């Protein structure tokens, strides 16, 4: 009988502890926030499988993005952000540094605003569905 009571009390304490911890975990979850990320546009297929990026990979990345390979943005620290938007619009910006502003969560960005270098200044690029509008 004593073992039953001890087992019951342990289960009860364990259940109470889970009940106390669960709301704390929910409160600590990362919420989406608007942020600006500056980085190089890459096609994630070549970048994640072979580490290919930069000017030497521009034409391949452009072709891959045109064909629908996922687009990504790699910042100065090497962090990769998946661009949640149609990738063909980013093909003409392959291997270029751009700025994207929008909702960032768990390594993904939903763009609301884009800027690209024109000469020595940043210029806003019109977006349609999160992707640059065709010119």
GROMACS .gro file of C-alpha atoms in nm:
model
  135
    1UNK     CA    1   0.000   0.000   0.000
    2UNK     CA    2   0.284   0.237   0.083
    3UNK     CA    3   0.444   0.188  -0.261
    4UNK     CA    4   0.112   0.272  -0.427
    5UNK     CA    5   0.084   0.599  -0.238
    6UNK     CA    6   0.443   0.692  -0.319
    7UNK     CA    7   0.391   0.611  -0.688
    8UNK     CA    8   0.067   0.811  -0.695
    9UNK     CA    9   0.232   1.111  -0.529
   10UNK     CA   10   0.526   1.099  -0.771
   11UNK     CA   11   0.293   1.090  -1.072
   12UNK     CA   12   0.090   1.376  -0.926
   13UNK     CA   13   0.403   1.586  -0.866
   14UNK     CA   14   0.533   1.511  -1.217
   15UNK     CA   15   0.200   1.614  -1.370
   16UNK     CA   16   0.194   1.937  -1.168
   17UNK     CA   17   0.550   2.019  -1.273
   18UNK     CA   18   0.460   1.971  -1.639
   19UNK     CA   19   0.157   2.195  -1.592
   20UNK     CA   20   0.374   2.468  -1.447
   21UNK     CA   21   0.643   2.440  -1.714
   22UNK     CA   22   0.413   2.429  -2.018
   23UNK     CA   23   0.281   2.789  -1.990
   24UNK     CA   24   0.638   2.916  -1.945
   25UNK     CA   25   0.750   2.743  -2.263
   26UNK     CA   26   0.459   2.895  -2.454
   27UNK     CA   27   0.547   3.243  -2.326
   28UNK     CA   28   0.911   3.207  -2.428
   29UNK     CA   29   0.839   3.104  -2.787
   30UNK     CA   30   0.987   3.341  -3.041
   31UNK     CA   31   0.728   3.566  -3.194
   32UNK     CA   32   0.752   3.695  -3.546
   33UNK     CA   33   0.902   4.040  -3.566
   34UNK     CA   34   0.969   4.286  -3.842
   35UNK     CA   35   1.341   4.306  -3.910
   36UNK     CA   36   1.577   4.415  -4.182
   37UNK     CA   37   1.834   4.169  -4.314
   38UNK     CA   38   2.117   4.260  -4.550
   39UNK     CA   39   2.287   3.982  -4.739
   40UNK     CA   40   2.369   3.804  -5.061
   41UNK     CA   41   2.092   3.644  -5.266
   42UNK     CA   42   2.168   3.274  -5.319
   43UNK     CA   43   1.987   2.975  -5.462
   44UNK     CA   44   1.958   2.743  -5.168
   45UNK     CA   45   1.998   2.425  -5.374
   46UNK     CA   46   2.360   2.495  -5.471
   47UNK     CA   47   2.443   2.689  -5.154
   48UNK     CA   48   2.334   2.422  -4.907
   49UNK     CA   49   2.459   2.121  -5.105
   50UNK     CA   50   2.793   2.256  -5.232
   51UNK     CA   51   2.846   2.595  -5.066
   52UNK     CA   52   2.837   2.779  -5.399
   53UNK     CA   53   2.783   3.156  -5.393
   54UNK     CA   54   2.941   3.481  -5.506
   55UNK     CA   55   2.998   3.643  -5.844
   56UNK     CA   56   3.149   3.325  -5.992
   57UNK     CA   57   2.823   3.142  -5.930
   58UNK     CA   58   2.591   3.425  -6.041
   59UNK     CA   59   2.477   3.279  -6.376
   60UNK     CA   60   2.409   2.933  -6.231
   61UNK     CA   61   2.221   3.082  -5.934
   62UNK     CA   62   2.016   3.299  -6.168
   63UNK     CA   63   1.919   2.994  -6.377
   64UNK     CA   64   1.832   2.791  -6.069
   65UNK     CA   65   1.618   3.070  -5.922
   66UNK     CA   66   1.441   3.117  -6.256
   67UNK     CA   67   1.357   2.745  -6.254
   68UNK     CA   68   1.213   2.771  -5.902
   69UNK     CA   69   1.496   2.669  -5.670
   70UNK     CA   70   1.433   2.827  -5.328
   71UNK     CA   71   1.585   3.172  -5.281
   72UNK     CA   72   1.784   3.257  -4.972
   73UNK     CA   73   1.967   3.547  -4.815
   74UNK     CA   74   2.305   3.492  -4.646
   75UNK     CA   75   2.404   3.771  -4.406
   76UNK     CA   76   2.757   3.882  -4.310
   77UNK     CA   77   2.767   3.632  -4.024
   78UNK     CA   78   2.682   3.340  -4.253
   79UNK     CA   79   2.325   3.306  -4.127
   80UNK     CA   80   2.090   3.169  -4.393
   81UNK     CA   81   1.737   3.303  -4.431
   82UNK     CA   82   1.486   3.133  -4.661
   83UNK     CA   83   1.294   3.394  -4.860
   84UNK     CA   84   0.925   3.306  -4.840
   85UNK     CA   85   0.827   3.436  -5.184
   86UNK     CA   86   0.839   3.317  -5.545
   87UNK     CA   87   1.208   3.274  -5.626
   88UNK     CA   88   1.209   3.358  -6.001
   89UNK     CA   89   1.174   3.728  -5.914
   90UNK     CA   90   1.507   3.716  -5.731
   91UNK     CA   91   1.697   3.566  -6.028
   92UNK     CA   92   1.822   3.904  -6.152
   93UNK     CA   93   1.958   3.976  -5.801
   94UNK     CA   94   2.155   3.649  -5.769
   95UNK     CA   95   2.494   3.700  -5.599
   96UNK     CA   96   2.406   4.063  -5.521
   97UNK     CA   97   2.373   4.219  -5.178
   98UNK     CA   98   2.020   4.337  -5.102
   99UNK     CA   99   1.820   4.443  -4.798
  100UNK     CA  100   1.493   4.276  -4.711
  101UNK     CA  101   1.254   4.398  -4.445
  102UNK     CA  102   0.967   4.187  -4.321
  103UNK     CA  103   0.855   3.920  -4.077
  104UNK     CA  104   1.146   3.705  -3.960
  105UNK     CA  105   1.090   3.378  -3.779
  106UNK     CA  106   1.303   3.065  -3.743
  107UNK     CA  107   1.537   3.141  -4.034
  108UNK     CA  108   1.261   3.254  -4.271
  109UNK     CA  109   1.176   3.601  -4.395
  110UNK     CA  110   0.848   3.710  -4.552
  111UNK     CA  111   0.954   4.025  -4.740
  112UNK     CA  112   0.750   4.344  -4.721
  113UNK     CA  113   1.020   4.577  -4.854
  114UNK     CA  114   1.334   4.529  -5.064
  115UNK     CA  115   1.627   4.759  -5.134
  116UNK     CA  116   1.909   4.706  -5.384
  117UNK     CA  117   2.224   4.906  -5.459
  118UNK     CA  118   2.205   5.136  -5.758
  119UNK     CA  119   2.535   5.314  -5.792
  120UNK     CA  120   2.632   5.412  -5.437
  121UNK     CA  121   2.280   5.440  -5.297
  122UNK     CA  122   2.015   5.198  -5.181
  123UNK     CA  123   1.696   5.213  -5.389
  124UNK     CA  124   1.364   5.053  -5.303
  125UNK     CA  125   1.249   4.774  -5.533
  126UNK     CA  126   0.874   4.723  -5.576
  127UNK     CA  127   0.752   4.385  -5.453
  128UNK     CA  128   0.456   4.181  -5.569
  129UNK     CA  129   0.368   3.889  -5.344
  130UNK     CA  130   0.705   3.924  -5.168
  131UNK     CA  131   0.900   3.894  -5.492
  132UNK     CA  132   1.045   4.176  -5.706
  133UNK     CA  133   0.801   4.289  -5.975
  134UNK     CA  134   0.907   4.204  -6.330
  135UNK     CA  135   1.052   4.501  -6.513
   0.00000   0.00000   0.00000
